[in-house]
PDB file of C-alpha atoms and ligand atoms in Angstrom:
ATOM      1  CA  MET A 759       8.349  -2.004 -18.991  1.00  0.00           C
ATOM      2  CA  ASP A 760      10.151  -5.339 -18.764  1.00  0.00           C
ATOM      3  CA  GLU A 761      11.772  -6.119 -15.451  1.00  0.00           C
ATOM      4  CA  PRO A 762      15.546  -6.503 -15.565  1.00  0.00           C
ATOM      5  CA  ASN A 763      15.370 -10.044 -14.222  1.00  0.00           C
ATOM      6  CA  GLN A 764      12.790 -11.364 -16.667  1.00  0.00           C
ATOM      7  CA  THR A 765      13.720 -14.512 -18.538  1.00  0.00           C
ATOM      8  CA  PRO A 766      12.947 -14.867 -22.269  1.00  0.00           C
ATOM      9  CA  ALA A 767       9.811 -16.854 -21.423  1.00  0.00           C
ATOM     10  CA  GLU A 768       8.661 -14.116 -19.067  1.00  0.00           C
ATOM     11  CA  VAL A 769       9.427 -11.384 -21.600  1.00  0.00           C
ATOM     12  CA  ARG A 770       7.338 -13.254 -24.195  1.00  0.00           C
ATOM     13  CA  LEU A 771       4.502 -13.543 -21.705  1.00  0.00           C
ATOM     14  CA  ALA A 772       4.685  -9.868 -20.724  1.00  0.00           C
ATOM     15  CA  LYS A 773       4.619  -8.827 -24.398  1.00  0.00           C
ATOM     16  CA  ALA A 774       1.688 -11.097 -25.098  1.00  0.00           C
ATOM     17  CA  ARG A 775      -0.099  -9.644 -22.090  1.00  0.00           C
ATOM     18  CA  ARG A 776       0.472  -6.105 -23.448  1.00  0.00           C
ATOM     19  CA  ARG A 777      -0.766  -7.126 -26.899  1.00  0.00           C
ATOM     20  CA  PHE A 778      -3.816  -8.683 -25.280  1.00  0.00           C
ATOM     21  CA  ILE A 779      -4.575  -5.589 -23.221  1.00  0.00           C
ATOM     22  CA  GLN A 780      -4.061  -3.379 -26.271  1.00  0.00           C
ATOM     23  CA  ALA A 781      -6.356  -5.597 -28.323  1.00  0.00           C
ATOM     24  CA  LEU A 782      -9.013  -5.384 -25.618  1.00  0.00           C
ATOM     25  CA  ALA A 783      -8.620  -1.616 -25.387  1.00  0.00           C
ATOM     26  CA  ALA A 784      -8.792  -1.291 -29.161  1.00  0.00           C
ATOM     27  CA  GLY A 785     -12.114  -3.134 -29.047  1.00  0.00           C
ATOM     28  CA  THR A 786     -11.058  -6.307 -30.815  1.00  0.00           C
ATOM     29  CA  THR A 787     -13.980  -8.469 -31.925  1.00  0.00           C
ATOM     30  CA  VAL A 788     -16.554  -8.504 -29.190  1.00  0.00           C
ATOM     31  CA  VAL A 789     -19.515 -10.788 -29.323  1.00  0.00           C
ATOM     32  CA  THR A 790     -22.366 -10.633 -26.906  1.00  0.00           C
ATOM     33  CA  LEU A 791     -23.326 -13.786 -25.089  1.00  0.00           C
ATOM     34  CA  GLY A 792     -26.152 -13.583 -22.602  1.00  0.00           C
ATOM     35  CA  GLY A 793     -25.504  -9.938 -21.944  1.00  0.00           C
ATOM     36  CA  ILE A 794     -21.851 -10.461 -21.041  1.00  0.00           C
ATOM     37  CA  GLY A 795     -19.177  -8.994 -23.268  1.00  0.00           C
ATOM     38  CA  TYR A 796     -16.635 -11.521 -24.538  1.00  0.00           C
ATOM     39  CA  ALA A 797     -13.563 -10.640 -26.480  1.00  0.00           C
ATOM     40  CA  ILE A 798     -12.074 -13.182 -28.802  1.00  0.00           C
ATOM     41  CA  ALA A 799      -8.427 -13.459 -28.030  1.00  0.00           C
ATOM     42  CA  GLY A 800      -5.420 -15.594 -28.597  1.00  0.00           C
ATOM     43  CA  ARG A 801      -3.282 -16.102 -31.641  1.00  0.00           C
ATOM     44  CA  THR A 802       0.000 -17.345 -30.208  1.00  0.00           C
ATOM     45  CA  ASP A 803       0.523 -19.627 -27.213  1.00  0.00           C
ATOM     46  CA  GLU A 804       1.681 -16.638 -25.202  1.00  0.00           C
ATOM     47  CA  GLU A 805      -1.399 -14.649 -26.133  1.00  0.00           C
ATOM     48  CA  ARG A 806      -3.600 -17.516 -25.077  1.00  0.00           C
ATOM     49  CA  LEU A 807      -1.698 -17.790 -21.812  1.00  0.00           C
ATOM     50  CA  ALA A 808      -2.038 -14.040 -21.263  1.00  0.00           C
ATOM     51  CA  ALA A 809      -5.756 -14.354 -21.946  1.00  0.00           C
ATOM     52  CA  GLU A 810      -6.001 -17.138 -19.382  1.00  0.00           C
ATOM     53  CA  LEU A 811      -4.118 -15.127 -16.824  1.00  0.00           C
ATOM     54  CA  ALA A 812      -6.318 -12.079 -17.480  1.00  0.00           C
ATOM     55  CA  ASP A 813      -9.193 -14.412 -16.816  1.00  0.00           C
ATOM     56  CA  GLY A 814      -7.829 -15.530 -13.472  1.00  0.00           C
ATOM     57  CA  GLY A 815      -6.400 -18.671 -15.008  1.00  0.00           C
ATOM     58  CA  ARG A 816      -9.779 -20.392 -15.024  1.00  0.00           C
ATOM     59  CA  ARG A 817      -9.592 -21.599 -18.576  1.00  0.00           C
ATOM     60  CA  ARG A 818      -6.835 -23.818 -19.869  1.00  0.00           C
ATOM     61  CA  LEU A 819      -6.962 -24.274 -23.580  1.00  0.00           C
ATOM     62  CA  PRO A 820      -5.723 -27.086 -25.756  1.00  0.00           C
ATOM     63  CA  PRO A 821      -3.493 -25.904 -28.584  1.00  0.00           C
ATOM     64  CA  GLY A 822      -5.351 -24.458 -31.539  1.00  0.00           C
ATOM     65  CA  GLN A 823      -8.313 -23.314 -29.429  1.00  0.00           C
ATOM     66  CA  ARG A 824      -9.358 -19.725 -29.083  1.00  0.00           C
ATOM     67  CA  ALA A 825     -10.181 -18.260 -25.709  1.00  0.00           C
ATOM     68  CA  LEU A 826     -13.419 -16.466 -25.008  1.00  0.00           C
ATOM     69  CA  VAL A 827     -12.407 -14.059 -22.304  1.00  0.00           C
ATOM     70  CA  GLU A 828     -14.919 -12.246 -20.155  1.00  0.00           C
ATOM     71  CA  LYS A 829     -14.799  -8.485 -20.294  1.00  0.00           C
ATOM     72  CA  PRO A 830     -16.059  -6.711 -17.212  1.00  0.00           C
ATOM     73  CA  GLU A 831     -19.445  -5.054 -17.690  1.00  0.00           C
ATOM     74  CA  ALA A 832     -18.984  -1.471 -18.805  1.00  0.00           C
ATOM     75  CA  PRO A 833     -20.002   0.924 -16.056  1.00  0.00           C
ATOM     76  CA  ALA A 834     -22.942   3.165 -16.864  1.00  0.00           C
ATOM     77  CA  GLY A 835     -22.398   6.834 -17.587  1.00  0.00           C
ATOM     78  CA  ASN A 836     -19.158   8.521 -18.526  1.00  0.00           C
ATOM     79  CA  GLN A 837     -16.603   5.903 -19.467  1.00  0.00           C
ATOM     80  CA  PRO A 838     -12.955   6.559 -18.719  1.00  0.00           C
ATOM     81  CA  GLN A 839     -10.700   5.861 -21.690  1.00  0.00           C
ATOM     82  CA  PRO A 840      -8.780   2.618 -21.270  1.00  0.00           C
ATOM     83  CA  GLU A 841      -5.128   3.203 -20.653  1.00  0.00           C
ATOM     84  CA  ILE A 842      -2.869   1.829 -23.366  1.00  0.00           C
ATOM     85  CA  GLU A 843       0.650   1.142 -22.261  1.00  0.00           C
ATOM     86  CA  PRO A 844       3.108   3.023 -24.475  1.00  0.00           C
ATOM     87  CA  VAL A 845       5.203   0.906 -26.777  1.00  0.00           C
ATOM     88  CA  VAL A 846       8.685   0.900 -25.283  1.00  0.00           C
ATOM     89  CA  GLU A 847      11.946   0.233 -27.041  1.00  0.00           C
ATOM     90  CA  THR A 848      13.393  -2.980 -25.686  1.00  0.00           C
ATOM     91  CA  PRO A 849      17.130  -3.655 -25.731  1.00  0.00           C
ATOM     92  CA  PRO A 850      18.281  -6.363 -28.146  1.00  0.00           C
ATOM     93  CA  GLU A 851      17.497  -9.768 -26.736  1.00  0.00           C
ATOM     94  CA  PRO A 852      20.306 -12.248 -26.195  1.00  0.00           C
ATOM     95  CA  LYS A 853      20.442 -15.203 -28.525  1.00  0.00           C
ATOM     96  CA  LEU A 854      17.884 -17.888 -27.696  1.00  0.00           C
ATOM     97  CA  LEU A 855      18.564 -21.498 -28.621  1.00  0.00           C
ATOM     98  CA  ARG A 856      15.911 -24.179 -28.451  1.00  0.00           C
ATOM     99  CA  VAL A 857      17.621 -27.528 -28.053  1.00  0.00           C
ATOM    100  CA  ASP A 858      16.386 -31.115 -28.055  1.00  0.00           C
ATOM    101  CA  ALA A 859      18.737 -32.971 -25.711  1.00  0.00           C
ATOM    102  CA  THR A 860      16.374 -35.830 -24.859  1.00  0.00           C
ATOM    103  CA  SER A 861      17.739 -39.360 -24.905  1.00  0.00           C
ATOM    104  CA  LYS A 862      17.589 -41.040 -28.311  1.00  0.00           C
ATOM    105  CA  GLN A 863      18.216 -44.455 -26.748  1.00  0.00           C
ATOM    106  CA  THR A 864      15.702 -47.295 -26.913  1.00  0.00           C
ATOM    107  CA  PRO A 865      14.279 -47.834 -24.406  1.00  0.00           C
ATOM    108  CA  ARG A 866      14.189 -44.190 -23.405  1.00  0.00           C
ATOM    109  CA  LEU A 867      14.433 -45.000 -19.680  1.00  0.00           C
ATOM    110  CA  PRO A 868      17.751 -46.088 -18.148  1.00  0.00           C
ATOM    111  CA  PRO A 869      17.654 -49.436 -16.330  1.00  0.00           C
ATOM    112  CA  GLY A 870      15.865 -49.469 -12.987  1.00  0.00           C
ATOM    113  CA  GLN A 871      14.022 -46.195 -13.555  1.00  0.00           C
ATOM    114  CA  THR A 872      10.291 -45.420 -13.698  1.00  0.00           C
ATOM    115  CA  GLU A 873       8.798 -42.369 -15.300  1.00  0.00           C
ATOM    116  CA  ARG A 874       7.174 -39.524 -13.389  1.00  0.00           C
ATOM    117  CA  THR A 875       5.350 -36.598 -14.940  1.00  0.00           C
ATOM    118  CA  THR A 876       6.679 -33.971 -12.523  1.00  0.00           C
ATOM    119  CA  LEU A 877       9.795 -33.405 -10.499  1.00  0.00           C
ATOM    120  CA  LYS A 878       9.620 -34.970  -7.053  1.00  0.00           C
ATOM    121  CA  PRO A 879      10.862 -32.650  -4.297  1.00  0.00           C
ATOM    122  CA  MET A 880      13.863 -34.444  -2.801  1.00  0.00           C
ATOM    123  CA  GLY A 881      14.706 -32.004  -0.033  1.00  0.00           C
ATOM    124  CA  GLY A 882      17.853 -30.065   0.712  1.00  0.00           C
ATOM    125  CA  MET A 883      18.321 -26.771   2.515  1.00  0.00           C
ATOM    126  CA  PRO A 884      17.088 -23.828   0.427  1.00  0.00           C
ATOM    127  CA  GLY A 885      19.089 -20.670  -0.029  1.00  0.00           C
ATOM    128  CA  ASP A 886      17.789 -17.158  -0.692  1.00  0.00           C
ATOM    129  CA  PRO A 887      15.177 -17.491  -3.483  1.00  0.00           C
ATOM    130  CA  SER A 888      15.494 -13.845  -4.584  1.00  0.00           C
ATOM    131  CA  ARG A 889      16.725 -13.212  -8.105  1.00  0.00           C
ATOM    132  CA  ASP A 890      17.862  -9.733  -7.092  1.00  0.00           C
ATOM    133  CA  ALA A 891      20.103 -11.137  -4.365  1.00  0.00           C
ATOM    134  CA  PHE A 892      21.428 -13.969  -6.528  1.00  0.00           C
ATOM    135  CA  LYS A 893      25.194 -14.107  -6.989  1.00  0.00           C
ATOM    136  CA  LEU A 894      27.044 -16.952  -8.658  1.00  0.00           C
ATOM    137  CA  LYS A 895      30.727 -17.065  -7.810  1.00  0.00           C
ATOM    138  CA  VAL A 896      32.767 -18.517 -10.668  1.00  0.00           C
ATOM    139  CA  TYR A 897      36.327 -19.131  -9.615  1.00  0.00           C
ATOM    140  CA  GLY A 898      39.288 -21.486  -9.333  1.00  0.00           C
ATOM    141  CA  GLU A 899      41.315 -22.417 -12.409  1.00  0.00           C
ATOM    142  CA  VAL A 900      40.212 -19.398 -14.466  1.00  0.00           C
ATOM    143  CA  GLU A 901      41.937 -16.250 -15.711  1.00  0.00           C
ATOM    144  CA  GLU A 902      39.092 -13.952 -14.647  1.00  0.00           C
ATOM    145  CA  GLU A 903      37.025 -14.802 -11.579  1.00  0.00           C
ATOM    146  CA  LEU A 904      33.468 -13.514 -11.811  1.00  0.00           C
ATOM    147  CA  GLU A 905      30.427 -12.889  -9.653  1.00  0.00           C
ATOM    148  CA  ILE A 906      27.416 -13.339 -11.894  1.00  0.00           C
ATOM    149  CA  SER A 907      24.070 -11.725 -11.048  1.00  0.00           C
ATOM    150  CA  PHE A 908      20.761 -13.065 -12.313  1.00  0.00           C
ATOM    151  CA  ARG A 909      20.701 -10.207 -14.796  1.00  0.00           C
ATOM    152  CA  ASP A 910      24.198 -11.128 -15.988  1.00  0.00           C
ATOM    153  CA  LEU A 911      22.958 -14.693 -16.590  1.00  0.00           C
ATOM    154  CA  LEU A 912      20.280 -13.299 -18.903  1.00  0.00           C
ATOM    155  CA  GLY A 913      23.018 -11.699 -21.013  1.00  0.00           C
ATOM    156  CA  PHE A 914      24.403 -15.107 -22.018  1.00  0.00           C
ATOM    157  CA  THR A 915      22.893 -17.157 -24.843  1.00  0.00           C
ATOM    158  CA  GLN A 916      19.598 -18.378 -23.447  1.00  0.00           C
ATOM    159  CA  ILE A 917      19.015 -22.105 -23.769  1.00  0.00           C
ATOM    160  CA  GLU A 918      15.575 -23.722 -23.721  1.00  0.00           C
ATOM    161  CA  GLN A 919      16.495 -27.382 -23.594  1.00  0.00           C
ATOM    162  CA  THR A 920      14.277 -30.423 -23.613  1.00  0.00           C
ATOM    163  CA  CYS A 921      16.007 -33.218 -21.722  1.00  0.00           C
ATOM    164  CA  ASP A 922      15.564 -36.124 -19.314  1.00  0.00           C
ATOM    165  CA  VAL A 923      16.652 -36.312 -15.673  1.00  0.00           C
ATOM    166  CA  HIS A 924      17.126 -39.453 -13.581  1.00  0.00           C
ATOM    167  CA  CYS A 925      17.042 -39.617  -9.789  1.00  0.00           C
ATOM    168  CA  VAL A 926      19.036 -42.425  -8.173  1.00  0.00           C
ATOM    169  CA  THR A 927      15.973 -43.332  -6.068  1.00  0.00           C
ATOM    170  CA  GLY A 928      14.424 -44.640  -9.291  1.00  0.00           C
ATOM    171  CA  TRP A 929      12.296 -41.917 -10.880  1.00  0.00           C
ATOM    172  CA  SER A 930      12.937 -40.057 -14.116  1.00  0.00           C
ATOM    173  CA  LEU A 931      11.340 -36.948 -15.570  1.00  0.00           C
ATOM    174  CA  LEU A 932      11.414 -37.175 -19.358  1.00  0.00           C
ATOM    175  CA  GLY A 933      11.167 -34.328 -21.820  1.00  0.00           C
ATOM    176  CA  ALA A 934      10.758 -31.317 -19.558  1.00  0.00           C
ATOM    177  CA  ILE A 935      11.965 -27.974 -20.912  1.00  0.00           C
ATOM    178  CA  TRP A 936      14.812 -26.538 -18.838  1.00  0.00           C
ATOM    179  CA  SER A 937      15.806 -22.925 -19.387  1.00  0.00           C
ATOM    180  CA  GLY A 938      19.161 -21.509 -18.472  1.00  0.00           C
ATOM    181  CA  VAL A 939      22.696 -20.852 -19.561  1.00  0.00           C
ATOM    182  CA  ARG A 940      25.442 -23.254 -20.584  1.00  0.00           C
ATOM    183  CA  VAL A 941      28.250 -23.849 -18.103  1.00  0.00           C
ATOM    184  CA  ALA A 942      30.493 -23.975 -21.191  1.00  0.00           C
ATOM    185  CA  ASP A 943      29.538 -20.384 -22.067  1.00  0.00           C
ATOM    186  CA  ILE A 944      30.294 -19.265 -18.512  1.00  0.00           C
ATOM    187  CA  ALA A 945      33.634 -21.112 -18.643  1.00  0.00           C
ATOM    188  CA  GLU A 946      34.508 -19.267 -21.849  1.00  0.00           C
ATOM    189  CA  ARG A 947      33.657 -15.923 -20.248  1.00  0.00           C
ATOM    190  CA  VAL A 948      35.952 -16.521 -17.245  1.00  0.00           C
ATOM    191  CA  LYS A 949      38.722 -17.805 -19.543  1.00  0.00           C
ATOM    192  CA  LEU A 950      39.187 -21.325 -18.294  1.00  0.00           C
ATOM    193  CA  LYS A 951      42.747 -22.451 -17.716  1.00  0.00           C
ATOM    194  CA  ASP A 952      44.053 -25.763 -19.107  1.00  0.00           C
ATOM    195  CA  SER A 953      44.681 -26.788 -15.517  1.00  0.00           C
ATOM    196  CA  ALA A 954      40.909 -27.035 -14.872  1.00  0.00           C
ATOM    197  CA  LYS A 955      40.094 -30.743 -14.707  1.00  0.00           C
ATOM    198  CA  PHE A 956      36.997 -30.847 -12.475  1.00  0.00           C
ATOM    199  CA  VAL A 957      34.005 -28.677 -11.707  1.00  0.00           C
ATOM    200  CA  ILE A 958      32.483 -28.358  -8.273  1.00  0.00           C
ATOM    201  CA  PHE A 959      28.913 -27.071  -8.193  1.00  0.00           C
ATOM    202  CA  GLU A 960      28.471 -25.282  -4.871  1.00  0.00           C
ATOM    203  CA  ALA A 961      25.111 -24.678  -3.251  1.00  0.00           C
ATOM    204  CA  ALA A 962      23.660 -22.969  -0.190  1.00  0.00           C
ATOM    205  CA  HIS A 963      24.587 -24.493   3.179  1.00  0.00           C
ATOM    206  CA  GLY A 964      27.592 -26.359   1.852  1.00  0.00           C
ATOM    207  CA  TYR A 965      26.028 -28.856  -0.570  1.00  0.00           C
ATOM    208  CA  THR A 966      28.410 -29.675  -3.414  1.00  0.00           C
ATOM    209  CA  ALA A 967      28.393 -31.921  -6.480  1.00  0.00           C
ATOM    210  CA  ASN A 968      31.477 -32.743  -8.545  1.00  0.00           C
ATOM    211  CA  VAL A 969      31.838 -33.641 -12.213  1.00  0.00           C
ATOM    212  CA  ASP A 970      34.830 -33.932 -14.504  1.00  0.00           C
ATOM    213  CA  ILE A 971      35.511 -31.025 -16.839  1.00  0.00           C
ATOM    214  CA  GLU A 972      34.523 -32.943 -20.012  1.00  0.00           C
ATOM    215  CA  GLU A 973      31.078 -33.576 -18.536  1.00  0.00           C
ATOM    216  CA  ALA A 974      30.635 -30.026 -17.251  1.00  0.00           C
ATOM    217  CA  LEU A 975      31.472 -28.471 -20.625  1.00  0.00           C
ATOM    218  CA  LYS A 976      28.985 -30.617 -22.564  1.00  0.00           C
ATOM    219  CA  PRO A 977      26.360 -28.423 -24.260  1.00  0.00           C
ATOM    220  CA  ASN A 978      23.520 -29.974 -22.242  1.00  0.00           C
ATOM    221  CA  VAL A 979      24.969 -28.908 -18.867  1.00  0.00           C
ATOM    222  CA  LEU A 980      23.266 -25.753 -17.674  1.00  0.00           C
ATOM    223  CA  VAL A 981      22.720 -23.440 -14.815  1.00  0.00           C
ATOM    224  CA  ALA A 982      18.946 -23.465 -14.968  1.00  0.00           C
ATOM    225  CA  TYR A 983      16.219 -21.171 -13.694  1.00  0.00           C
ATOM    226  CA  GLU A 984      13.022 -22.477 -15.265  1.00  0.00           C
ATOM    227  CA  VAL A 985      11.337 -25.799 -15.822  1.00  0.00           C
ATOM    228  CA  ASN A 986       8.553 -25.915 -18.410  1.00  0.00           C
ATOM    229  CA  GLN A 987       8.697 -22.125 -18.759  1.00  0.00           C
ATOM    230  CA  ARG A 988       7.996 -21.510 -15.075  1.00  0.00           C
ATOM    231  CA  PRO A 989      10.518 -20.304 -12.487  1.00  0.00           C
ATOM    232  CA  LEU A 990      12.004 -23.107 -10.423  1.00  0.00           C
ATOM    233  CA  ALA A 991       9.914 -23.668  -7.322  1.00  0.00           C
ATOM    234  CA  GLN A 992      11.796 -23.239  -4.075  1.00  0.00           C
ATOM    235  CA  ALA A 993      11.716 -27.002  -3.515  1.00  0.00           C
ATOM    236  CA  HIS A 994      13.483 -27.459  -6.837  1.00  0.00           C
ATOM    237  CA  GLY A 995      16.309 -25.004  -6.328  1.00  0.00           C
ATOM    238  CA  SER A 996      15.168 -21.428  -6.903  1.00  0.00           C
ATOM    239  CA  PRO A 997      16.396 -19.117  -8.121  1.00  0.00           C
ATOM    240  CA  VAL A 998      19.051 -21.150  -9.965  1.00  0.00           C
ATOM    241  CA  ARG A 999      20.302 -24.742  -9.952  1.00  0.00           C
ATOM    242  CA  GLY A1000      22.852 -26.799 -11.803  1.00  0.00           C
ATOM    243  CA  LEU A1001      21.586 -29.254 -14.424  1.00  0.00           C
ATOM    244  CA  VAL A1002      23.701 -32.245 -15.454  1.00  0.00           C
ATOM    245  CA  PRO A1003      21.218 -34.424 -17.369  1.00  0.00           C
ATOM    246  CA  ASP A1004      23.616 -37.304 -18.137  1.00  0.00           C
ATOM    247  CA  ARG A1005      24.419 -37.978 -14.475  1.00  0.00           C
ATOM    248  CA  TYR A1006      22.121 -39.023 -11.657  1.00  0.00           C
ATOM    249  CA  PHE A1007      20.130 -36.042 -10.471  1.00  0.00           C
ATOM    250  CA  TRP A1008      22.061 -35.490  -7.233  1.00  0.00           C
ATOM    251  CA  LYS A1009      24.784 -33.957  -9.447  1.00  0.00           C
ATOM    252  CA  SER A1010      22.298 -31.172 -10.282  1.00  0.00           C
ATOM    253  CA  ALA A1011      22.874 -28.881  -7.308  1.00  0.00           C
ATOM    254  CA  LYS A1012      19.873 -26.805  -6.267  1.00  0.00           C
ATOM    255  CA  TYR A1013      20.241 -23.298  -4.738  1.00  0.00           C
ATOM    256  CA  LEU A1014      23.438 -22.839  -6.713  1.00  0.00           C
ATOM    257  CA  THR A1015      25.927 -20.319  -5.301  1.00  0.00           C
ATOM    258  CA  GLY A1016      29.189 -21.162  -7.018  1.00  0.00           C
ATOM    259  CA  ILE A1017      31.001 -22.936  -9.829  1.00  0.00           C
ATOM    260  CA  ARG A1018      34.534 -23.803  -8.948  1.00  0.00           C
ATOM    261  CA  PHE A1019      37.002 -25.114 -11.501  1.00  0.00           C
ATOM    262  CA  THR A1020      39.660 -27.274  -9.874  1.00  0.00           C
ATOM    263  CA  LYS A1021      42.829 -29.184 -10.665  1.00  0.00           C
ATOM    264  CA  ARG A1022      41.841 -32.177  -8.627  1.00  0.00           C
ATOM    265  CA  ASP A1023      38.579 -33.882  -7.794  1.00  0.00           C
ATOM    266  CA  TYR A1024      36.619 -33.030  -4.652  1.00  0.00           C
ATOM    267  CA  PRO A1025      33.883 -35.647  -4.162  1.00  0.00           C
ATOM    268  CA  GLY A1026      30.689 -33.856  -3.137  1.00  0.00           C
ATOM    269  CA  PHE A1027      27.936 -34.264  -0.553  1.00  0.00           C
ATOM    270  CA  TRP A1028      26.528 -37.603  -1.757  1.00  0.00           C
ATOM    271  CA  GLU A1029      29.793 -38.794  -3.296  1.00  0.00           C
ATOM    272  CA  THR A1030      31.322 -38.795   0.192  1.00  0.00           C
ATOM    273  CA  ARG A1031      28.274 -40.658   1.569  1.00  0.00           C
ATOM    274  CA  GLY A1032      28.432 -43.861  -0.443  1.00  0.00           C
ATOM    275  CA  TYR A1033      27.161 -42.684  -3.812  1.00  0.00           C
ATOM    276  CA  ASN A1034      29.098 -43.193  -7.017  1.00  0.00           C
ATOM    277  CA  ASN A1035      31.556 -40.510  -8.062  1.00  0.00           C
ATOM    278  CA  HIS A1036      30.760 -40.806 -11.781  1.00  0.00           C
ATOM    279  CA  ALA A1037      26.982 -41.502 -11.518  1.00  0.00           C
ATOM    280  CA  ASP A1038      26.062 -42.520 -15.084  1.00  0.00           C
ATOM    281  CA  PRO A1039      22.406 -43.673 -15.021  1.00  0.00           C
ATOM    282  CA  TRP A1040      22.841 -45.819 -18.155  1.00  0.00           C
ATOM    283  CA  LYS A1041      25.519 -47.837 -16.364  1.00  0.00           C
ATOM    284  CA  GLN A1042      23.567 -47.784 -13.083  1.00  0.00           C
ATOM    285  CA  GLU A1043      26.511 -46.211 -11.318  1.00  0.00           C
ATOM    286  CA  ARG A1044      24.472 -45.667  -8.173  1.00  0.00           C
ATOM    287  CA  PHE A1045      26.771 -46.539  -5.285  1.00  0.00           C
ATOM    288  CA  SER A1046      30.493 -46.607  -4.753  1.00  0.00           C
TER     289      SER A1046
HETATM  290  N1  MTE B1175      21.524 -27.885  -2.728  1.00  0.00           N
HETATM  291  C1  MTE B1175      21.071 -29.132  -2.890  1.00  0.00           C
HETATM  292  N2  MTE B1175      20.974 -29.606  -4.132  1.00  0.00           N
HETATM  293  C2  MTE B1175      20.528 -30.853  -4.350  1.00  0.00           C
HETATM  294  C3  MTE B1175      20.162 -31.698  -3.266  1.00  0.00           C
HETATM  295  C4  MTE B1175      20.278 -31.166  -1.962  1.00  0.00           C
HETATM  296  O1  MTE B1175      19.990 -31.847  -0.967  1.00  0.00           O
HETATM  297  N3  MTE B1175      20.730 -29.875  -1.819  1.00  0.00           N
HETATM  298  N4  MTE B1175      19.701 -32.974  -3.521  1.00  0.00           N
HETATM  299  C5  MTE B1175      20.090 -33.574  -4.793  1.00  0.00           C
HETATM  300  C6  MTE B1175      19.358 -34.775  -5.059  1.00  0.00           C
HETATM  301  S1  MTE B1175      19.789 -36.155  -4.147  1.00  0.00           S
HETATM  302  C7  MTE B1175      18.443 -34.858  -6.061  1.00  0.00           C
HETATM  303  S2  MTE B1175      17.755 -36.339  -6.511  1.00  0.00           S
HETATM  304  C8  MTE B1175      17.968 -33.655  -6.748  1.00  0.00           C
HETATM  305  C9  MTE B1175      16.495 -33.525  -6.537  1.00  0.00           C
HETATM  306  O2  MTE B1175      15.997 -32.379  -7.135  1.00  0.00           O
HETATM  307  P1  MTE B1175      14.469 -32.039  -6.973  1.00  0.00           P
HETATM  308  O3  MTE B1175      14.195 -31.907  -5.493  1.00  0.00           O
HETATM  309  O4  MTE B1175      14.252 -30.779  -7.727  1.00  0.00           O
HETATM  310  O5  MTE B1175      13.710 -33.190  -7.567  1.00  0.00           O
HETATM  311  O6  MTE B1175      18.589 -32.470  -6.310  1.00  0.00           O
HETATM  312  C10 MTE B1175      19.948 -32.618  -5.954  1.00  0.00           C
HETATM  313  N5  MTE B1175      20.458 -31.319  -5.617  1.00  0.00           N
HETATM  314 MO1   MO B1176      18.609 -37.961  -5.047  1.00  0.00          MO
END
């Protein structure tokens, strides 16, 4: 049974895992190599990943390869029947959009930036990492204030967005896949008032980041919970962070607790400590 807080990527993986287990149980092609039973597995990426996981993650396969997955030696004597998980009816999945929001500029890197291949942990005080405990308060200049649970987030259109992020200290991560929900979709749900001119992303322990409403409602601005199909690590804001790709990365508040729509601007944690209020990496708006 799927867990209520599973993201689309996790649901795909769980399904692939079930298919893999069923295929094993149904005795899918087994070849014998040196006395060890191997089952040939893996049709989709998820199935291959499930096969890897079933194998303790020892094998990582390039795309297009098939996994040979070790089957435990059958015990001698009476063999218990393998248990096949019943096929369960799953509720309709929310819409999933795959979006390419990477920079189409040449060069791809904004001035003064160097590329990294992973996020660099930049610190900050973590909040509660539990998805079950997660609550996002959406309030301010809205008709209907809301407290959004992690499960509620999964009811919005799910976005899997490839985009670039740029830290003011000079590193950029290009082309990672960020999964989450559009701030614009949340704003629609709470019925944004015309008086909303700014958005304050609020995080655990009082960290805030401010952007103007036009920026916040752009389709590439998300509340995000996965990078490259894996849950955000605690260092990177679990369970949920803001993601504002077209501003320096300090605007992307980790350990997100609230989205507040306001009439006037409230410069945030770094914006009140010498950093630029607007923070456009292409204009090198680093300091104020
Ligand atoms: N809650 C919170 N969010 C935060 C910060 C922080 O200190 N606390 N630091 C910001 C800064 S300065 C940057 S560069 C990015 C770094 O994110 P990362 O640690 O995932 O690379 O998160 C931003 N969001
Ligand atoms: Mo930063």
